[in-house]
XYZ file of C-alpha atoms in Angstrom:
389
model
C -5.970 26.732 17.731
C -7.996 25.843 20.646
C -7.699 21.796 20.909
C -9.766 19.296 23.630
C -10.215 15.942 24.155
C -14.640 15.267 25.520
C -15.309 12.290 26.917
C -19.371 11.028 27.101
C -20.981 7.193 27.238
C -21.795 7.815 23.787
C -20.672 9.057 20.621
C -23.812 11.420 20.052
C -23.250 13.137 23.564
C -19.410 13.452 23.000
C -20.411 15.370 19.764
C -23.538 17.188 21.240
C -20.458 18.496 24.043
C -18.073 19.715 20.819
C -21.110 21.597 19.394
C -22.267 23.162 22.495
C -18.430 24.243 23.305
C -16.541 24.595 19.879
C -19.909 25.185 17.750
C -20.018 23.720 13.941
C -16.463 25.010 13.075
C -14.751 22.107 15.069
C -12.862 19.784 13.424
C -12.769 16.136 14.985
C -9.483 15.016 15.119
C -9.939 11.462 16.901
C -12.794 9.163 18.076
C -12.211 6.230 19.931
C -13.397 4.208 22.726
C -11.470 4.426 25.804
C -11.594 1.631 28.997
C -11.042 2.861 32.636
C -7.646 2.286 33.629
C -6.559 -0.224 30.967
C -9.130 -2.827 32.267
C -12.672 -3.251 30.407
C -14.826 -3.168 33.650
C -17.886 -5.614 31.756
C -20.329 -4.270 34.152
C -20.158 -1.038 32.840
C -20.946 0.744 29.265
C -17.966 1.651 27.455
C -17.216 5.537 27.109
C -15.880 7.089 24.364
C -13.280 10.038 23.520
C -13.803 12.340 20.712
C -10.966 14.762 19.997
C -11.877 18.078 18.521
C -9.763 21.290 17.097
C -11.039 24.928 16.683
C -9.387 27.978 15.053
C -9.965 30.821 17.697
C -7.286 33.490 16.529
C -4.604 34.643 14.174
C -1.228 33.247 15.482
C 0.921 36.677 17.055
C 4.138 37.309 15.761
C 7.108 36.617 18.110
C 8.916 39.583 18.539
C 13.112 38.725 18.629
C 14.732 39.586 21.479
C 17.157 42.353 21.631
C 20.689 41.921 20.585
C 23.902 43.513 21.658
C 26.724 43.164 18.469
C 30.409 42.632 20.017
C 32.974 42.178 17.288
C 30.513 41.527 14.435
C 29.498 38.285 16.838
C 25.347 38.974 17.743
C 25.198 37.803 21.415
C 21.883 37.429 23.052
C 20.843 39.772 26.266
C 20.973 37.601 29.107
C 17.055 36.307 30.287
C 16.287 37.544 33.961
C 14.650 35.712 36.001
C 12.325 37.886 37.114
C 9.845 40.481 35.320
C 11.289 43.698 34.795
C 9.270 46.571 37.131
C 8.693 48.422 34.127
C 7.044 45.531 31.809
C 3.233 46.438 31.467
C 0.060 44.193 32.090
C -0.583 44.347 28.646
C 3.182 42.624 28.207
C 2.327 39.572 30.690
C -1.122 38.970 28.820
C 0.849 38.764 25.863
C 3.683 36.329 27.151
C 0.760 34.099 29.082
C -0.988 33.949 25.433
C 2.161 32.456 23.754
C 2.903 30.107 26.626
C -0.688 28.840 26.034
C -0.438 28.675 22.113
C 3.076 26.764 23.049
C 1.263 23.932 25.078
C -1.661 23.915 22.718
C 0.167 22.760 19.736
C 2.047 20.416 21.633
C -1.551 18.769 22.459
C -2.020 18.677 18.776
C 1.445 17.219 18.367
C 1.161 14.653 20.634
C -2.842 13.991 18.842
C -1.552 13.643 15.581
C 1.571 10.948 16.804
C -0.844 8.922 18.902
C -3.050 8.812 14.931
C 0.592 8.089 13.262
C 1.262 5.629 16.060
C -2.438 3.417 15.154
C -1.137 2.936 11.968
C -4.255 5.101 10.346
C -5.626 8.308 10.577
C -9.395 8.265 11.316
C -11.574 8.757 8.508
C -13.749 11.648 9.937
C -10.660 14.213 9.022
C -11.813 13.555 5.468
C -15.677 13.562 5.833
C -18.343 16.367 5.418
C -19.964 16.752 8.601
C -23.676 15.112 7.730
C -21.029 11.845 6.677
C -18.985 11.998 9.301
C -22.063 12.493 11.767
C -23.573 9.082 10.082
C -20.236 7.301 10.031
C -19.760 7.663 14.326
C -23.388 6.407 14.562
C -22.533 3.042 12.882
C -19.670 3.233 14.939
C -21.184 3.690 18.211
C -23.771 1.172 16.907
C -20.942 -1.743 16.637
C -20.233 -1.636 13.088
C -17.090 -2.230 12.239
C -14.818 0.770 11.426
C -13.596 -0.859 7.668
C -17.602 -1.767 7.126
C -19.028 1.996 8.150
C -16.064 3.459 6.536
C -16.902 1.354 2.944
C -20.986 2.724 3.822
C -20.133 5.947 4.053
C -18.244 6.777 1.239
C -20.743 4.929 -0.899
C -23.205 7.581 0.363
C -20.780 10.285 0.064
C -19.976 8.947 -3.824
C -23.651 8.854 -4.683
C -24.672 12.052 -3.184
C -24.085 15.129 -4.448
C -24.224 18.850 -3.733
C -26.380 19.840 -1.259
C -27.776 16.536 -0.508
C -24.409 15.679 1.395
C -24.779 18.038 3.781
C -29.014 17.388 4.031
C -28.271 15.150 7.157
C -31.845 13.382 7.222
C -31.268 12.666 3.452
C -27.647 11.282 3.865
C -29.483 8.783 6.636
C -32.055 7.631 4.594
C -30.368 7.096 2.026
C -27.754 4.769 4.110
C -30.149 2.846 5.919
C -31.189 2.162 2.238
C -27.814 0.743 1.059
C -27.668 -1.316 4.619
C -30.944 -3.067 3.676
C -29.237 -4.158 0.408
C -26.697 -5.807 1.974
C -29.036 -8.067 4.026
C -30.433 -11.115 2.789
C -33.589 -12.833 4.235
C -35.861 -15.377 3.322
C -39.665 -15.699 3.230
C -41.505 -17.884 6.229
C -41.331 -21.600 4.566
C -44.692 -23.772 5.743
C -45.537 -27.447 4.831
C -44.443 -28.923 1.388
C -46.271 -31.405 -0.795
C -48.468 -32.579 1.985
C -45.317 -33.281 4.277
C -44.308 -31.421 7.072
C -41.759 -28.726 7.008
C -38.888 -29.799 9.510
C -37.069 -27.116 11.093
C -33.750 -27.911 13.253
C -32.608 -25.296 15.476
C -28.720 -25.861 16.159
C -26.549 -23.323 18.267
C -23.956 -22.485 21.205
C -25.129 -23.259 24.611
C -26.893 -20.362 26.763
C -28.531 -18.561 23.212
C -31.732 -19.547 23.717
C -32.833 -22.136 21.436
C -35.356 -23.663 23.440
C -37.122 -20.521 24.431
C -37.016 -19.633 20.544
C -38.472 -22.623 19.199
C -41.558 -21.663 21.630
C -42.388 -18.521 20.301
C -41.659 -19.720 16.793
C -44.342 -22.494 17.162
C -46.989 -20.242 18.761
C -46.272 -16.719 17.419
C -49.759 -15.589 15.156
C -46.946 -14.509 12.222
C -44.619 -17.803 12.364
C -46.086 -21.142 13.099
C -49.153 -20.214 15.448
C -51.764 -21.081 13.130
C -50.315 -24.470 11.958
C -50.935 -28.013 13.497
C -47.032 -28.200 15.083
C -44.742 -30.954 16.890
C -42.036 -30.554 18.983
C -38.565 -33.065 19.052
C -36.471 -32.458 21.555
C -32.941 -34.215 21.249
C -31.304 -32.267 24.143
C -31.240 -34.957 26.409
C -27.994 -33.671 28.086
C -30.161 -30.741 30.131
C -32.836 -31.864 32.441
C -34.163 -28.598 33.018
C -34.110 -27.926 28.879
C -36.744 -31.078 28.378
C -38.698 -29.588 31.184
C -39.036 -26.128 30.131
C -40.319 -27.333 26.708
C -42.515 -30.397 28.520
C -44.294 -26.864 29.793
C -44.537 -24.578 26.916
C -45.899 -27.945 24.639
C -48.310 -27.925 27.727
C -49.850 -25.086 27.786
C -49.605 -24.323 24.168
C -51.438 -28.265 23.915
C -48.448 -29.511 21.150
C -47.262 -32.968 21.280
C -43.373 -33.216 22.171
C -41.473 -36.158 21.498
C -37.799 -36.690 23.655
C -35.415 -39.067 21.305
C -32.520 -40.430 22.245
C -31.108 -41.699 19.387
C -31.426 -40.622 15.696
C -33.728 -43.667 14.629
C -35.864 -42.358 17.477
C -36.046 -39.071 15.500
C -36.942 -40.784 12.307
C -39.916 -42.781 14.142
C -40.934 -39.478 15.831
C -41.040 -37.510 12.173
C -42.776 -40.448 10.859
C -45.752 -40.262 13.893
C -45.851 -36.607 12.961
C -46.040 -36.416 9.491
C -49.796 -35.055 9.315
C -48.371 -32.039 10.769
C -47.753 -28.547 9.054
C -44.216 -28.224 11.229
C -42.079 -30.256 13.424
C -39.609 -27.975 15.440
C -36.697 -29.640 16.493
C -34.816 -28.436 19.427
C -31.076 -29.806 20.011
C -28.379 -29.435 22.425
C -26.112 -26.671 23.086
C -22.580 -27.715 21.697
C -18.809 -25.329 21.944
C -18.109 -24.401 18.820
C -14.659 -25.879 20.190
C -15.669 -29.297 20.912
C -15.179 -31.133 17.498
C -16.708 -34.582 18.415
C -19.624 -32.906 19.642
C -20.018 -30.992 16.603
C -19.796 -34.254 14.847
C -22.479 -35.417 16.269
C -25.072 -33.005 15.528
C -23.660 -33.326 11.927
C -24.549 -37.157 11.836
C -27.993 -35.963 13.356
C -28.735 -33.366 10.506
C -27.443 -35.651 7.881
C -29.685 -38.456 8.638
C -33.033 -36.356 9.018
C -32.405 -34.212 6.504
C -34.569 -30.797 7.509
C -35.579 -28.291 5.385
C -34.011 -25.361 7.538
C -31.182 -25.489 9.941
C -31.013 -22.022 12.026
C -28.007 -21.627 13.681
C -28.980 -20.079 16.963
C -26.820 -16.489 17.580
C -26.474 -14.473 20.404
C -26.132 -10.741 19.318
C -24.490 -9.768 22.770
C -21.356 -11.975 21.280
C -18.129 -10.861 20.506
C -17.920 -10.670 17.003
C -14.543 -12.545 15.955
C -16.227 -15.380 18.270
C -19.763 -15.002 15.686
C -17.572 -15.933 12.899
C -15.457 -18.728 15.096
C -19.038 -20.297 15.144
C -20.461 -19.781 12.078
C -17.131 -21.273 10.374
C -17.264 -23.953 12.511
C -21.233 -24.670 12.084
C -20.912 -24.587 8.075
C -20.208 -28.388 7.411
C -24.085 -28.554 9.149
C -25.720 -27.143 6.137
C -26.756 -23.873 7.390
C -29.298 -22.288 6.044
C -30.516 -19.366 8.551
C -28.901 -17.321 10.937
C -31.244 -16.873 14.040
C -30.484 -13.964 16.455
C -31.348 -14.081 19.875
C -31.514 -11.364 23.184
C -31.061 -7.858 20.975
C -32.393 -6.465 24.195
C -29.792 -7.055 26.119
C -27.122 -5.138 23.840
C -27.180 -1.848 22.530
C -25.233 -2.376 19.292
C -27.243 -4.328 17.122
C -24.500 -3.299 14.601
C -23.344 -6.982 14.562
C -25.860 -7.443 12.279
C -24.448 -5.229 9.586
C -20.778 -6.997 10.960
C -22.288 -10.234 9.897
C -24.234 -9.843 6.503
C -21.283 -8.252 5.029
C -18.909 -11.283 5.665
C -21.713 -14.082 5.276
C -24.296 -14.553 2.673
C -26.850 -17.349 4.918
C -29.775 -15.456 5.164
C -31.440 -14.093 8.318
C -34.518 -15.691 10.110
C -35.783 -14.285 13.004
C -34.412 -11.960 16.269
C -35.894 -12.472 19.677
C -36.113 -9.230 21.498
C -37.219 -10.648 25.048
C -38.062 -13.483 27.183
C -41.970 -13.715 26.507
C -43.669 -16.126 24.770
C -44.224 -16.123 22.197
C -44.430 -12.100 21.287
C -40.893 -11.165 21.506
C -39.575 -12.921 18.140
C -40.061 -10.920 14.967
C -39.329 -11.831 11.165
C -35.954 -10.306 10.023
C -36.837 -7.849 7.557
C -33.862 -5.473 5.886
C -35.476 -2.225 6.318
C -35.824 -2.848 9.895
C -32.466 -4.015 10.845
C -31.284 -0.773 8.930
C -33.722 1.115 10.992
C -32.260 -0.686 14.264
C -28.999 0.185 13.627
C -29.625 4.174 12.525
C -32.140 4.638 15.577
C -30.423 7.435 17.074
C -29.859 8.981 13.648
C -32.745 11.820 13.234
C-alpha cells in the first residue's frame, strides 16, 4: 500500500494532486487544515493536508531464515553484516521492496493513531466519492465539520443507486437542502400610511453606516421611496460625516439626535416618509452598559426591523458571542456585511443552522449603493457550492 500525505491552498487542488498521482482508486485517509509552524500567519491563506492510501501490489511472502537444529533447540544463523558475494540483484530488489513496505505501513500506523488521537475518525473513510467530494467543499467553504457531515448524509440517505455517484446530481441536490435551512424575509415598505422604521444595530468596524447608504438608494431596496436618515452615532465624528455626504448627494434629509426624545421628534418630522433608516453606534458585544443603552434606545422607538449588522470575515464562536448577546434587542434580521473580503461564505450555513432570525441583506463591496443584494436561499446555497461543478 502506497500511502502520502499532499498538501495544496485548497481542498479541490489537494484532491486534483491525489487524482493526478494515485488516480480514482485512492482512498482519503485524513483532511485537515494545517498552520505553518504552529503559528496561524493571518496574512496568509490557510493550506490544507489531505492524506491518501493506494493498493499498488500483493504483499510478498517473507521467506524464514535458515535454521541450524542443535539438541532439538532451533537456533537462528547469525545475520552478517554485509551482503553475501553470491546474493543476486534480483535478491537486493527484493530486500529494498520489504524495507519500503516496512516504513510504509508504519506511515499508515502512525495516520491512523494521529485519527485515534483526535478523538474521531474523519467521515470521508465512510463516504462514496461524489459525497465525500461534496462534503470537503463545505469544508473548505467554512462549514462546520458536524453541519457538512449532518448535509451529507442527508444527501447520501435520500439518494440512491446511481444518483450517488452522479456528482452534478449529488450537488444540486445539496445546495437544495442548504436553501431549506435558510430563512429570509420579504423587503417590508411603509405601513398604514406610517413610515417603516428600520434600526441598524451592530459591532463596531461592520459597516453599518456604509450599509444603510446603499439600502436607502439601491433601485431593489429603498431607492424608489421618499427616505430619512437618523443618525444616533454621535460617538464618531467621521461616522456623522460620511453619512452628512451620502444624504448629500443622494438629496435625503438626515437628522443627528442626541438623546432618545430627539429621536422621537425626528420620527415625528418624518412621518410622511416611506422609510426612516436609523444608523447607531458601534458597541462590544462585551461592554454591557453600552449594550444597555441601545436597548433603552430600541425600546422607546419601537422599529419595525432591527438588523443586527455581521461581519462574515468573523470568527464564528465570536458570531454567536454577539448574536447571544444582541437578543434582549429584539432582533429581527441578520445583516451580513464584506463577503468579499472572505472566501468562506460557509458561515452562513454555520449560522442558519444554530439561529432561526432571518437573513436581510449581504454587502459584497464598498460602492454605493450596488454592492448590497437581497438574501435569497438559493443563492447563498449557490455561494457556498461555487467551486462544486
Amino acid at each position: 500500500m502506497k500511502i502520502k500525505k499532499f498538501v495544496a491552498p485548497t481542498i479541490k487542488q489537494a484532491l486534483a494532486q491525489v487524482k493526478q498521482e494515485m488516480g480514482d482508486d485512492a482512498v482519503i485517509l485524513n483532511s485537515r487544515k494545517i498552520e505553518k509552524n504552529g503559528i496561524r500567519d493571518v496574512f496568509s491563506k490557510d493550506m490544507y493536508e489531505v492524506t491518501a492510501a493506494l493498493d499498488e501490489f500483493d504483499r510478498p511472502k517473507v521467506v524464514p531464515q535458515p535454521r541450524t537444529v542443535i539438541q532439538d533447540t532451533y537456533i537462528p544463523e547469525p545475520k552478517q553484516s554485509t551482503p553475501p558475494p553470491s546474493r543476486s540483484k534480483d535478491d537486493w530488489k527484493s530486500m529494498e521492496r520489504l524495507t519500503q513496505l516496512s516504513d510504509e505501513m508504519n506511515e499508515i500506523k502512525e495516520a491512523l493513531a494521529q485519527m485515534a488521537g483526535q478523538g474521531k475518525q474523519t467521515p470521508v473513510n465512510r463516504m462514496p466519492h461524489s459525497m465525500s467530494r461534496l462534503y470537503l467543499s463545505l469544508i473548505e467553504a467554512g462549514v462546520h465539520e458536524e453541519t457538512a457531515q449532518g448535509l451529507v448524509e442527508q444527501i447520501s440517505d435520500a439518494l440512491k443507486g446511481d444518483r450517488v455517484d452522479n456528482g452534478q446530481h449529488a450537488a444540486n441536490f445539496l445546495r437544495g437542502k442548504m436553501a431549506e435551512k435558510i430563512n429570509t424575509q420579504p423587503l417590508s415598505h411603509s405601513r398604514d400610511g406610517r413610515p417603516l422604521i428600520v434600526s441598524l444595530i451592530g459591532p463596531t468596524g461592520v459597516g453599518k453606516t456604509t450599509t444603510l447608504a446603499k439600502m436607502a438608494t439601491h433601485p431593489a431596496i429603498y431607492g424608489s421611496d421618499k427616505v430619512a436618515f437618523i443618525s444616533t452615532d454621535t460617538y464618531r465624528i467621521a461616522a456623522i460625516e460620511q453619512l452628512r455626504t451620502f444624504a448629500r448627494i443622494a438629496n435625503i434629509p438626515l437628522e443627528v439626535t442626541y438623546s432618545d426624545d430627539e429621536i422621537q421628534k425626528a420620527i415625528f418630522r418624518h412621518r410622511d416618509k416611506d422609510v426612516i433608516l436609523i444608523d447607531t453606534p458601534g458597541r462590544s458585544p462585551g461592554n454591557a452598559e453600552h449594550l444597555k443603552e441601545i436597548h433603552h434606545m430600541l425600546e422607546r422607538i419601537q422599529p419595525d426591523e432591527v438588523h443586527l449588522v455581521l461581519s462574515i470575515c468573523t470568527r464564528f464562536e465570536d458570531i454567536v458571542d454577539i448574536i447571544k448577546k444582541y437578543t434582549m434587542m429584539h432582533v429581527n434580521r441578520l445583516l451580513f456585511t464584506k463577503l468579499d473580503e472572505t472566501t468562506g461564505p460557509g458561515n452562513l450555513i454555520n449560522v442558519v443552522d444554530q439561529f432561526h432570525t432571518p437573513l436581510s441583506f449581504i454587502t459584497n463591496g464598498q460602492e454605493v449603493p450596488d454592492d448590497i443584494m437581497i438574501v435569497e436561499a438559493s443563492q447563498i446555497a449557490n455561494l457556498v457550492l461555487a467551486e462544486v461543478e
